[in-house]
Amino acid sequence: MRVSNVTPNSFTFTFLLRCCESFESLEAGQVVHGHIVKLGFESSVFAKNTLMDFYAKCGGNLGSARKVFDEMPDRDVVSWNTMIGGYMIHGDQERALCLFEAMPERNVVTWNSVIAGLLKAGNMELARSVFKRMPEKNDVSWNTMISGCVKLSDIEAARAVFDEMPEKSVISWTAMVSGYATIGDLQSARKMFDRIPAKNVVSWNALIAGYVNNHMFDEALSMFQHMLIDGSCKPNQTTLISILSACSHLGSHEHGKWIDSFIRKNKFDVSVPLGNALIDTFAKCGDMENAKAVFLRMAQRCIITWTTMISGLAVNGHCRDALELYEKMCLEGIEPDDVVFVAVLSACTHGGLLEEGKRVFDQMVIKFGIKPRIDHYGCMVDLLGRAGKFEEALSFIKSMHLEPNAVIWATLLSACKIHGNGELLESLTRRILEQEPDNPSYLTLIMNLSSSIGRWQDALNFRRATRDKGIEKIPGCSSIQIGNSVHEFLAKDTKHSQRKEIYRILGCLNGHLKLCEVE
């Protein structure tokens, strides 16, 4: 344009500065600033407002933004709003409020910007004071106040503003649903949801996500079914991701398959978050074939996609496949992070791949420069312990840059139980009890190992001690879906309506296992 001798106008610089802002190039923006001065656009309020906004957003260069503001011969309300907004975004409430009070003329955007900034900073009282001073309020004003109170977990203040609101929009209703769900009051959230005159997909998503986040997975699935029956709003990707999370926690394979079918039938793009959720659901339900199919049909993948798939393969016993997938990921140029290494090391542990695990751990530290977390150390101790390499495991623990916690020692103790090794019982027990003397899981482990090596008196002493302290181990829980019902079981459950038949089958299975051991 310059070579062609076409004279730019204010819009030219606006577009250029927006472009520089998009890739956060402060230097390029400064060059544009130079052209604004050189070509005589310093008096253009439009160009200066954009320049000020650029400096405020690009690297938080508020000093330069304020200099532009102070040098402006003429300012409009946008100029003041831009500078106030810049201060608020960067948490400088004092300067923002000084400008706000000095402003000759305010519009509703000014008031909303100040209220939003104060609420973001957690200054509820001052935000409420500014809100009350507003001469006129629009939907954004009311909704900003409600949403701000909700984010600060002050549901009573949000409800007071909501009740005072002259005309409530679906945004206001949905904000209240989210607010009640956030504090775990799903009964009030449901009542609020039922009162919404015209629900949209965001309203449904707010309640469904509320149920999922509060571990009420059956209710989330039920609400999803109501949404489909209602038919006024179609589920979107956010809905499906929430529901897949519920399916994962319940181990509801049938629902997972149905949602996969729903995605195909309605021609949803398998985005990265949706694909990750599908893989996670199938993997947690033990269906690695469908998990692989989703993985392969994803057009794009992120590190979470690879981690979820590797972890799923490991948990379901496909340990060498998990290792091969990790190597394929590295070949594709995706740099692993610390989380994926936990998944890979877990695969080596579950598969008894000792040498491979050592190689992966060294690669993590040396090649990728990742400092091991306690999780990585735990995987390696577990791997060495399961292989019966107790001396090597103890040497490895001594070499750790972190102080070993009770989990590390309990992991090694668990390996001792597998191998019937009682030599380390006393030293490991002492270390565990020093760090977590009242953890019922660790105490149970110590009792079991003591019993397994014939130290009955020690086991009895621990049992008495736990009983005297009132320590009780939380029973294990599992669930399974049969038809449209999800059945949950506790260890030694006696409440299920079909418990007699279940225990009879378990007895038969135990008998078969004993026969196999004899053979």
Short mmCIF file of C-alpha atoms in Angstrom, two decimals:
data_model
loop_
_atom_site.label_atom_id
_atom_site.label_comp_id
_atom_site.label_asym_id
_atom_site.label_seq_id
_atom_site.Cartn_x
_atom_site.Cartn_y
_atom_site.Cartn_z
CA MET A 1 0.00 0.00 0.00
CA ARG A 2 2.82 2.37 0.89
CA VAL A 3 4.78 1.45 -2.27
CA SER A 4 1.64 2.19 -4.30
CA ASN A 5 1.44 5.67 -2.70
CA VAL A 6 -2.05 5.01 -1.33
CA THR A 7 -2.64 7.27 1.67
CA PRO A 8 -3.84 5.39 4.78
CA ASN A 9 -6.66 6.58 7.01
CA SER A 10 -7.57 5.94 10.66
CA PHE A 11 -9.10 2.56 9.82
CA THR A 12 -5.80 1.38 8.31
CA PHE A 13 -3.98 1.80 11.61
CA THR A 14 -6.83 0.22 13.55
CA PHE A 15 -6.57 -2.95 11.46
CA LEU A 16 -2.77 -2.97 11.70
CA LEU A 17 -2.81 -2.58 15.49
CA ARG A 18 -5.44 -5.33 15.88
CA CYS A 19 -3.16 -7.55 13.79
CA CYS A 20 -0.13 -6.75 15.97
CA GLU A 21 -2.22 -7.42 19.08
CA SER A 22 -3.28 -10.86 17.79
CA PHE A 23 0.30 -12.15 17.78
CA GLU A 24 1.40 -9.93 20.71
CA SER A 25 4.08 -8.11 18.77
CA LEU A 26 4.84 -5.01 20.81
CA GLU A 27 7.71 -4.06 18.51
CA ALA A 28 5.51 -4.15 15.37
CA GLY A 29 2.89 -2.06 17.18
CA GLN A 30 5.51 0.54 18.06
CA VAL A 31 6.46 0.76 14.38
CA VAL A 32 2.78 1.40 13.54
CA HIS A 33 2.73 4.04 16.31
CA GLY A 34 5.65 5.74 14.55
CA HIS A 35 3.70 5.84 11.27
CA ILE A 36 0.66 7.34 13.06
CA VAL A 37 2.85 10.21 14.28
CA LYS A 38 4.77 10.55 11.01
CA LEU A 39 1.64 10.70 8.85
CA GLY A 40 -0.13 13.22 11.08
CA PHE A 41 -2.83 11.06 12.68
CA GLU A 42 -2.00 12.09 16.24
CA SER A 43 -5.16 14.14 16.41
CA SER A 44 -7.31 11.16 15.37
CA VAL A 45 -9.24 10.06 18.46
CA PHE A 46 -10.15 6.83 16.68
CA ALA A 47 -6.51 5.89 15.94
CA LYS A 48 -5.31 6.93 19.42
CA ASN A 49 -8.02 4.89 21.17
CA THR A 50 -6.95 1.79 19.25
CA LEU A 51 -3.29 2.52 20.01
CA MET A 52 -4.05 2.89 23.72
CA ASP A 53 -6.01 -0.39 23.72
CA PHE A 54 -3.10 -2.11 21.96
CA TYR A 55 -0.57 -1.04 24.59
CA ALA A 56 -2.89 -2.02 27.43
CA LYS A 57 -3.46 -5.52 26.02
CA CYS A 58 -0.06 -6.24 24.49
CA GLY A 59 2.31 -7.11 27.31
CA GLY A 60 0.44 -4.92 29.80
CA ASN A 61 2.33 -1.83 28.71
CA LEU A 62 0.13 0.51 30.76
CA GLY A 63 2.80 3.22 30.96
CA SER A 64 2.75 3.67 27.18
CA ALA A 65 -1.06 3.47 27.12
CA ARG A 66 -1.32 6.20 29.77
CA LYS A 67 1.19 8.38 27.88
CA VAL A 68 -0.97 8.15 24.75
CA PHE A 69 -4.05 9.00 26.85
CA ASP A 70 -2.39 12.02 28.51
CA GLU A 71 -1.11 13.39 25.17
CA MET A 72 -4.52 13.22 23.46
CA PRO A 73 -5.78 16.76 22.68
CA ASP A 74 -9.34 15.48 22.55
CA ARG A 75 -10.84 12.45 24.28
CA ASP A 76 -14.19 10.78 23.89
CA VAL A 77 -15.94 8.37 26.25
CA VAL A 78 -14.21 5.42 24.51
CA SER A 79 -10.81 6.91 25.41
CA TRP A 80 -11.70 7.00 29.11
CA ASN A 81 -13.31 3.55 29.00
CA THR A 82 -10.25 2.06 27.29
CA MET A 83 -7.84 3.42 29.89
CA ILE A 84 -10.08 2.47 32.84
CA GLY A 85 -10.57 -1.01 31.37
CA GLY A 86 -6.81 -1.39 30.94
CA TYR A 87 -6.16 -0.56 34.58
CA MET A 88 -8.94 -2.90 35.74
CA ILE A 89 -7.67 -5.82 33.61
CA HIS A 90 -4.25 -5.51 35.24
CA GLY A 91 -5.64 -5.16 38.77
CA ASP A 92 -4.78 -1.48 39.29
CA GLN A 93 -8.10 -0.53 40.89
CA GLU A 94 -6.83 2.67 42.45
CA ARG A 95 -5.81 4.33 39.16
CA ALA A 96 -8.92 2.99 37.42
CA LEU A 97 -11.20 4.52 40.07
CA CYS A 98 -9.32 7.83 39.99
CA LEU A 99 -9.96 8.07 36.25
CA PHE A 100 -13.56 6.93 36.74
CA GLU A 101 -14.23 9.73 39.23
CA ALA A 102 -12.45 12.30 37.01
CA MET A 103 -14.38 11.29 33.91
CA PRO A 104 -16.55 14.16 32.61
CA GLU A 105 -19.23 11.91 31.13
CA ARG A 106 -19.86 8.22 31.78
CA ASN A 107 -21.89 5.74 29.80
CA VAL A 108 -23.24 2.35 30.85
CA VAL A 109 -20.12 0.62 29.43
CA THR A 110 -17.97 2.64 31.86
CA TRP A 111 -20.03 1.59 34.87
CA ASN A 112 -20.11 -2.07 33.78
CA SER A 113 -16.35 -2.12 33.19
CA VAL A 114 -15.63 -0.78 36.68
CA ILE A 115 -18.08 -3.18 38.37
CA ALA A 116 -16.66 -6.17 36.48
CA GLY A 117 -13.11 -5.17 37.41
CA LEU A 118 -13.95 -4.73 41.09
CA LEU A 119 -15.74 -8.08 41.23
CA LYS A 120 -12.84 -9.81 39.48
CA ALA A 121 -10.53 -8.38 42.17
CA GLY A 122 -12.91 -9.69 44.87
CA ASN A 123 -13.91 -6.20 46.05
CA MET A 124 -17.59 -6.99 46.57
CA GLU A 125 -18.51 -4.01 48.78
CA LEU A 126 -17.08 -1.40 46.43
CA ALA A 127 -18.65 -3.14 43.39
CA ARG A 128 -22.04 -3.10 45.13
CA SER A 129 -21.57 0.58 45.97
CA VAL A 130 -20.75 1.50 42.34
CA PHE A 131 -23.67 -0.65 41.15
CA LYS A 132 -26.10 1.25 43.40
CA ARG A 133 -24.82 4.59 42.08
CA MET A 134 -25.57 3.68 38.45
CA PRO A 135 -28.17 6.07 37.00
CA GLU A 136 -29.34 3.46 34.48
CA LYS A 137 -28.71 -0.26 34.40
CA ASN A 138 -28.96 -2.60 31.43
CA ASP A 139 -29.02 -6.42 31.23
CA VAL A 140 -25.22 -6.52 31.19
CA SER A 141 -25.08 -4.51 34.44
CA TRP A 142 -27.39 -6.88 36.30
CA ASN A 143 -25.82 -10.02 34.85
CA THR A 144 -22.29 -8.78 35.56
CA MET A 145 -23.25 -8.24 39.19
CA ILE A 146 -24.94 -11.66 39.50
CA SER A 147 -22.08 -13.51 37.79
CA GLY A 148 -19.50 -11.67 39.90
CA CYS A 149 -21.26 -12.64 43.14
CA VAL A 150 -21.51 -16.25 41.93
CA LYS A 151 -17.76 -16.39 41.16
CA LEU A 152 -17.09 -15.11 44.67
CA SER A 153 -19.38 -17.90 46.00
CA ASP A 154 -21.71 -15.33 47.56
CA ILE A 155 -24.95 -16.90 46.40
CA GLU A 156 -27.07 -14.86 48.83
CA ALA A 157 -25.81 -11.59 47.33
CA ALA A 158 -26.38 -12.97 43.82
CA ARG A 159 -29.93 -13.98 44.75
CA ALA A 160 -30.63 -10.52 46.20
CA VAL A 161 -29.52 -8.86 42.95
CA PHE A 162 -31.47 -11.42 40.91
CA ASP A 163 -34.69 -10.84 42.87
CA GLU A 164 -34.30 -7.08 42.45
CA MET A 165 -33.82 -7.37 38.67
CA PRO A 166 -36.85 -5.87 36.84
CA GLU A 167 -36.65 -8.15 33.79
CA LYS A 168 -34.74 -11.39 34.01
CA SER A 169 -33.06 -12.84 30.92
CA VAL A 170 -32.09 -16.47 30.35
CA ILE A 171 -28.50 -15.42 31.14
CA SER A 172 -29.58 -14.28 34.62
CA TRP A 173 -31.51 -17.49 35.31
CA THR A 174 -28.60 -19.62 34.10
CA ALA A 175 -26.11 -17.71 36.24
CA MET A 176 -28.22 -18.51 39.30
CA VAL A 177 -28.46 -22.19 38.34
CA SER A 178 -24.65 -22.28 38.04
CA GLY A 179 -24.29 -20.44 41.33
CA TYR A 180 -26.38 -22.90 43.31
CA ALA A 181 -24.66 -25.83 41.58
CA THR A 182 -21.24 -24.39 42.45
CA ILE A 183 -22.00 -24.41 46.20
CA GLY A 184 -23.49 -27.92 45.92
CA ASP A 185 -27.12 -26.89 46.44
CA LEU A 186 -28.51 -28.90 43.53
CA GLN A 187 -32.04 -28.85 44.93
CA SER A 188 -32.18 -25.04 44.64
CA ALA A 189 -30.40 -25.21 41.26
CA ARG A 190 -33.10 -27.57 39.96
CA LYS A 191 -35.90 -25.39 41.31
CA MET A 192 -34.36 -22.34 39.64
CA PHE A 193 -33.90 -24.28 36.39
CA ASP A 194 -37.54 -25.39 36.36
CA ARG A 195 -38.67 -21.77 36.67
CA ILE A 196 -36.76 -20.57 33.57
CA PRO A 197 -39.42 -19.37 31.09
CA ALA A 198 -37.37 -20.12 27.96
CA LYS A 199 -34.37 -22.37 28.46
CA ASN A 200 -31.42 -22.50 26.10
CA VAL A 201 -28.67 -25.09 25.73
CA VAL A 202 -26.47 -23.20 28.21
CA SER A 203 -29.18 -23.53 30.87
CA TRP A 204 -29.34 -27.30 30.39
CA ASN A 205 -25.55 -27.54 30.38
CA ALA A 206 -25.29 -25.58 33.64
CA LEU A 207 -27.53 -28.03 35.50
CA ILE A 208 -26.04 -31.16 33.91
CA ALA A 209 -22.50 -29.96 34.69
CA GLY A 210 -23.64 -29.14 38.23
CA TYR A 211 -24.78 -32.72 38.76
CA VAL A 212 -21.53 -34.09 37.31
CA ASN A 213 -19.29 -31.79 39.38
CA ASN A 214 -21.17 -32.83 42.52
CA HIS A 215 -20.81 -36.55 41.68
CA MET A 216 -24.55 -36.99 41.06
CA PHE A 217 -23.95 -38.92 37.86
CA ASP A 218 -27.30 -40.72 37.64
CA GLU A 219 -29.11 -37.38 37.94
CA ALA A 220 -26.91 -35.94 35.16
CA LEU A 221 -27.88 -38.80 32.84
CA SER A 222 -31.53 -38.41 33.78
CA MET A 223 -31.40 -34.67 33.03
CA PHE A 224 -29.76 -35.38 29.67
CA GLN A 225 -32.64 -37.74 28.81
CA HIS A 226 -35.14 -35.00 29.81
CA MET A 227 -33.29 -32.61 27.50
CA LEU A 228 -33.66 -35.01 24.57
CA ILE A 229 -37.35 -35.64 25.34
CA ASP A 230 -38.03 -31.91 25.71
CA GLY A 231 -36.55 -31.32 22.25
CA SER A 232 -36.51 -27.53 22.47
CA CYS A 233 -32.71 -27.43 22.68
CA LYS A 234 -30.28 -29.75 20.96
CA PRO A 235 -27.22 -30.92 22.94
CA ASN A 236 -23.93 -29.36 21.91
CA GLN A 237 -20.35 -30.49 22.46
CA THR A 238 -20.31 -29.09 26.00
CA THR A 239 -23.39 -31.17 26.88
CA LEU A 240 -21.85 -34.33 25.48
CA ILE A 241 -18.51 -33.81 27.25
CA SER A 242 -20.32 -33.45 30.61
CA ILE A 243 -22.43 -36.56 29.99
CA LEU A 244 -19.41 -38.59 28.91
CA SER A 245 -17.77 -37.62 32.21
CA ALA A 246 -20.80 -39.04 34.04
CA CYS A 247 -20.59 -42.24 31.95
CA SER A 248 -16.88 -42.58 32.80
CA HIS A 249 -17.52 -42.34 36.52
CA LEU A 250 -20.42 -44.80 36.39
CA GLY A 251 -18.69 -47.18 34.00
CA SER A 252 -21.82 -46.92 31.86
CA HIS A 253 -20.64 -48.53 28.64
CA GLU A 254 -24.08 -48.59 26.98
CA HIS A 255 -24.56 -44.86 27.47
CA GLY A 256 -21.05 -44.22 26.13
CA LYS A 257 -21.77 -46.23 22.99
CA TRP A 258 -25.12 -44.48 22.55
CA ILE A 259 -23.47 -41.04 22.77
CA ASP A 260 -20.83 -42.11 20.24
CA SER A 261 -23.66 -43.19 17.93
CA PHE A 262 -25.48 -39.87 18.59
CA ILE A 263 -22.32 -37.96 17.61
CA ARG A 264 -22.03 -39.90 14.35
CA LYS A 265 -25.73 -39.64 13.50
CA ASN A 266 -25.85 -35.88 14.11
CA LYS A 267 -22.52 -35.34 12.32
CA PHE A 268 -20.76 -33.62 15.20
CA ASP A 269 -17.13 -32.72 14.59
CA VAL A 270 -15.02 -34.83 16.91
CA SER A 271 -13.16 -31.89 18.45
CA VAL A 272 -10.14 -32.50 20.67
CA PRO A 273 -12.09 -32.11 23.98
CA LEU A 274 -14.98 -34.30 22.75
CA GLY A 275 -12.64 -36.95 21.36
CA ASN A 276 -10.66 -37.00 24.61
CA ALA A 277 -13.88 -37.47 26.60
CA LEU A 278 -14.99 -40.35 24.34
CA ILE A 279 -11.62 -42.10 24.61
CA ASP A 280 -11.66 -41.71 28.39
CA THR A 281 -15.18 -43.14 28.65
CA PHE A 282 -14.47 -46.19 26.49
CA ALA A 283 -11.13 -46.81 28.22
CA LYS A 284 -12.70 -46.67 31.69
CA CYS A 285 -15.40 -49.09 30.50
CA GLY A 286 -12.70 -51.48 29.23
CA ASP A 287 -13.63 -51.02 25.56
CA MET A 288 -10.24 -50.29 24.00
CA GLU A 289 -11.41 -51.16 20.48
CA ASN A 290 -13.86 -48.26 20.42
CA ALA A 291 -11.32 -46.04 22.21
CA LYS A 292 -8.80 -46.77 19.43
CA ALA A 293 -11.45 -46.10 16.76
CA VAL A 294 -12.16 -42.65 18.24
CA PHE A 295 -8.43 -41.94 18.53
CA LEU A 296 -7.87 -42.79 14.87
CA ARG A 297 -10.78 -40.71 13.56
CA MET A 298 -9.72 -37.55 15.40
CA ALA A 299 -8.42 -34.99 12.91
CA GLN A 300 -6.34 -33.28 15.61
CA ARG A 301 -4.85 -34.56 18.85
CA CYS A 302 -3.25 -32.86 21.83
CA ILE A 303 -0.96 -34.24 24.53
CA ILE A 304 -4.07 -35.05 26.63
CA THR A 305 -5.38 -37.26 23.79
CA TRP A 306 -2.17 -39.30 23.73
CA THR A 307 -2.01 -39.46 27.54
CA THR A 308 -5.63 -40.64 27.82
CA MET A 309 -5.06 -43.35 25.22
CA ILE A 310 -1.76 -44.52 26.73
CA SER A 311 -3.28 -44.58 30.22
CA GLY A 312 -6.34 -46.48 28.96
CA LEU A 313 -4.18 -49.13 27.31
CA ALA A 314 -2.10 -49.50 30.49
CA VAL A 315 -5.09 -49.82 32.83
CA ASN A 316 -6.70 -52.41 30.56
CA GLY A 317 -3.58 -54.58 30.42
CA HIS A 318 -2.30 -53.58 26.95
CA CYS A 319 1.00 -52.45 28.43
CA ARG A 320 3.28 -53.04 25.42
CA ASP A 321 0.74 -51.31 23.17
CA ALA A 322 0.84 -48.34 25.56
CA LEU A 323 4.63 -48.22 25.31
CA GLU A 324 4.52 -48.47 21.51
CA LEU A 325 1.97 -45.64 21.35
CA TYR A 326 4.25 -43.46 23.49
CA GLU A 327 7.13 -44.13 21.09
CA LYS A 328 4.90 -43.31 18.12
CA MET A 329 3.93 -40.04 19.81
CA CYS A 330 7.62 -39.11 20.16
CA LEU A 331 8.26 -40.02 16.51
CA GLU A 332 5.46 -37.64 15.46
CA GLY A 333 7.35 -34.82 17.14
CA ILE A 334 5.01 -34.33 20.10
CA GLU A 335 7.05 -33.48 23.17
CA PRO A 336 5.87 -35.45 26.20
CA ASP A 337 5.06 -33.73 29.49
CA ASP A 338 5.32 -34.97 33.07
CA VAL A 339 1.73 -36.32 33.05
CA VAL A 340 2.21 -38.62 30.06
CA PHE A 341 5.31 -40.05 31.72
CA VAL A 342 3.20 -41.09 34.73
CA ALA A 343 0.94 -42.99 32.29
CA VAL A 344 3.90 -44.63 30.49
CA LEU A 345 5.66 -45.62 33.71
CA SER A 346 2.36 -47.02 35.03
CA ALA A 347 2.13 -49.14 31.87
CA CYS A 348 5.62 -50.49 32.52
CA THR A 349 4.67 -51.21 36.14
CA HIS A 350 1.43 -53.05 35.27
CA GLY A 351 3.19 -55.01 32.53
CA GLY A 352 6.30 -55.86 34.56
CA LEU A 353 8.45 -54.13 31.93
CA LEU A 354 11.43 -53.41 34.18
CA GLU A 355 14.13 -52.49 31.65
CA GLU A 356 11.69 -50.48 29.54
CA GLY A 357 10.58 -48.57 32.65
CA LYS A 358 14.16 -47.71 33.57
CA ARG A 359 14.82 -46.54 30.02
CA VAL A 360 11.68 -44.33 29.98
CA PHE A 361 12.55 -42.79 33.35
CA ASP A 362 16.09 -41.97 32.19
CA GLN A 363 14.72 -40.56 28.95
CA MET A 364 12.33 -38.33 30.88
CA VAL A 365 15.12 -36.90 33.04
CA ILE A 366 18.03 -36.76 30.58
CA LYS A 367 16.47 -36.23 27.15
CA PHE A 368 13.44 -34.13 28.04
CA GLY A 369 14.81 -32.45 31.18
CA ILE A 370 11.70 -33.14 33.26
CA LYS A 371 12.26 -33.09 37.00
CA PRO A 372 10.58 -36.19 38.49
CA ARG A 373 7.55 -35.71 40.73
CA ILE A 374 6.66 -38.04 43.59
CA ASP A 375 4.28 -39.86 41.18
CA HIS A 376 7.18 -40.78 38.89
CA TYR A 377 9.26 -41.98 41.80
CA GLY A 378 6.28 -43.99 43.06
CA CYS A 379 5.93 -45.75 39.70
CA MET A 380 9.62 -46.69 39.69
CA VAL A 381 9.56 -47.97 43.28
CA ASP A 382 6.45 -50.01 42.41
CA LEU A 383 8.14 -51.36 39.27
CA LEU A 384 11.31 -52.39 41.13
CA GLY A 385 9.35 -53.79 44.06
CA ARG A 386 7.06 -55.92 41.91
CA ALA A 387 10.17 -57.33 40.22
CA GLY A 388 11.56 -58.27 43.65
CA LYS A 389 14.46 -55.79 43.35
CA PHE A 390 14.23 -54.57 46.95
CA GLU A 391 17.85 -53.48 47.36
CA GLU A 392 17.71 -51.56 44.10
CA ALA A 393 14.40 -49.99 45.16
CA LEU A 394 15.92 -48.81 48.46
CA SER A 395 18.96 -47.37 46.63
CA PHE A 396 16.61 -45.62 44.20
CA ILE A 397 14.64 -44.09 47.10
CA LYS A 398 17.89 -42.79 48.63
CA SER A 399 18.78 -41.11 45.31
CA MET A 400 15.48 -39.20 45.11
CA HIS A 401 15.68 -35.40 45.25
CA LEU A 402 12.35 -35.39 47.14
CA GLU A 403 11.73 -36.64 50.65
CA PRO A 404 9.95 -40.03 50.31
CA ASN A 405 6.40 -39.88 51.63
CA ALA A 406 4.19 -42.59 53.12
CA VAL A 407 2.98 -43.58 49.64
CA ILE A 408 6.53 -44.51 48.59
CA TRP A 409 7.11 -46.65 51.68
CA ALA A 410 3.65 -48.25 51.42
CA THR A 411 4.30 -49.08 47.77
CA LEU A 412 7.45 -50.94 48.75
CA LEU A 413 5.61 -52.64 51.61
CA SER A 414 2.91 -53.79 49.17
CA ALA A 415 5.64 -55.36 47.01
CA CYS A 416 6.98 -57.13 50.11
CA LYS A 417 3.52 -58.64 50.60
CA ILE A 418 3.49 -59.91 46.99
CA HIS A 419 6.86 -61.61 47.44
CA GLY A 420 6.33 -62.68 51.05
CA ASN A 421 9.35 -60.62 52.11
CA GLY A 422 9.14 -59.90 55.85
CA GLU A 423 12.69 -58.58 56.27
CA LEU A 424 11.72 -54.96 55.59
CA LEU A 425 8.45 -55.08 57.55
CA GLU A 426 9.70 -53.37 60.71
CA SER A 427 11.68 -50.57 59.04
CA LEU A 428 8.94 -49.79 56.50
CA THR A 429 6.21 -49.95 59.14
CA ARG A 430 8.14 -47.50 61.31
CA ARG A 431 8.56 -45.03 58.42
CA ILE A 432 4.88 -45.26 57.44
CA LEU A 433 3.65 -44.76 61.01
CA GLU A 434 5.96 -41.76 61.45
CA GLN A 435 4.27 -40.00 58.54
CA GLU A 436 0.66 -41.25 58.54
CA PRO A 437 -0.09 -43.17 61.75
CA ASP A 438 -3.89 -43.05 61.33
CA ASN A 439 -4.27 -43.95 57.65
CA PRO A 440 -6.58 -47.01 57.65
CA SER A 441 -5.38 -48.24 54.24
CA TYR A 442 -1.74 -48.37 55.35
CA LEU A 443 -2.63 -49.99 58.68
CA THR A 444 -4.63 -52.66 56.83
CA LEU A 445 -1.65 -53.29 54.54
CA ILE A 446 0.67 -53.71 57.55
CA MET A 447 -1.79 -56.12 59.20
CA ASN A 448 -2.15 -58.16 56.01
CA LEU A 449 1.61 -58.48 55.50
CA SER A 450 2.12 -59.42 59.15
CA SER A 451 -0.54 -62.13 58.79
CA SER A 452 0.83 -63.42 55.48
CA ILE A 453 4.30 -64.08 56.95
CA GLY A 454 2.90 -65.67 60.15
CA ARG A 455 3.42 -62.75 62.53
CA TRP A 456 -0.06 -63.14 63.98
CA GLN A 457 0.60 -61.29 67.22
CA ASP A 458 1.79 -58.18 65.34
CA ALA A 459 -1.31 -58.30 63.16
CA LEU A 460 -3.52 -58.67 66.25
CA ASN A 461 -1.79 -55.75 68.00
CA PHE A 462 -2.37 -53.48 64.98
CA ARG A 463 -5.99 -54.56 64.75
CA ARG A 464 -6.55 -53.73 68.42
CA ALA A 465 -4.80 -50.38 68.06
CA THR A 466 -6.94 -49.36 65.07
CA ARG A 467 -10.10 -50.45 66.88
CA ASP A 468 -9.15 -48.53 70.05
CA LYS A 469 -8.45 -45.37 68.01
CA GLY A 470 -11.76 -45.75 66.18
CA ILE A 471 -9.99 -45.96 62.82
CA GLU A 472 -12.11 -47.62 60.16
CA LYS A 473 -11.16 -48.30 56.55
CA ILE A 474 -13.64 -46.94 54.02
CA PRO A 475 -14.95 -49.96 52.10
CA GLY A 476 -14.19 -50.26 48.41
CA CYS A 477 -17.00 -49.42 45.98
CA SER A 478 -17.63 -50.57 42.42
CA SER A 479 -20.46 -50.25 39.93
CA ILE A 480 -21.73 -52.06 36.86
CA GLN A 481 -24.43 -51.24 34.32
CA ILE A 482 -26.98 -53.92 33.39
CA GLY A 483 -29.60 -52.72 30.93
CA ASN A 484 -30.63 -49.21 31.94
CA SER A 485 -29.71 -49.62 35.62
CA VAL A 486 -26.39 -48.94 37.30
CA HIS A 487 -25.72 -51.21 40.32
CA GLU A 488 -23.29 -50.04 43.01
CA PHE A 489 -21.59 -52.41 45.46
CA LEU A 490 -19.56 -51.96 48.63
CA ALA A 491 -17.06 -54.52 49.92
CA LYS A 492 -18.96 -57.24 51.83
CA ASP A 493 -22.23 -55.69 50.65
CA THR A 494 -25.37 -57.21 52.17
CA LYS A 495 -27.94 -54.69 50.91
CA HIS A 496 -28.36 -55.67 47.24
CA SER A 497 -31.68 -57.35 46.47
CA GLN A 498 -29.91 -60.19 44.61
CA ARG A 499 -27.06 -60.62 47.14
CA LYS A 500 -27.70 -64.38 47.65
CA GLU A 501 -27.33 -65.16 43.94
CA ILE A 502 -24.28 -62.87 43.66
CA TYR A 503 -22.45 -64.49 46.58
CA ARG A 504 -23.32 -67.96 45.26
CA ILE A 505 -21.71 -67.13 41.91
CA LEU A 506 -18.68 -65.61 43.70
CA GLY A 507 -18.34 -68.87 45.66
CA CYS A 508 -18.35 -70.86 42.42
CA LEU A 509 -15.71 -68.57 40.89
CA ASN A 510 -13.49 -68.93 43.95
CA GLY A 511 -13.84 -72.70 43.68
CA HIS A 512 -12.74 -72.60 40.03
CA LEU A 513 -9.74 -70.43 40.91
CA LYS A 514 -8.61 -72.86 43.62
CA LEU A 515 -8.87 -75.75 41.16
CA CYS A 516 -6.76 -73.81 38.66
CA GLU A 517 -4.10 -73.19 41.31
CA VAL A 518 -3.94 -76.91 42.11
CA GLU A 519 -3.62 -77.83 38.43
#
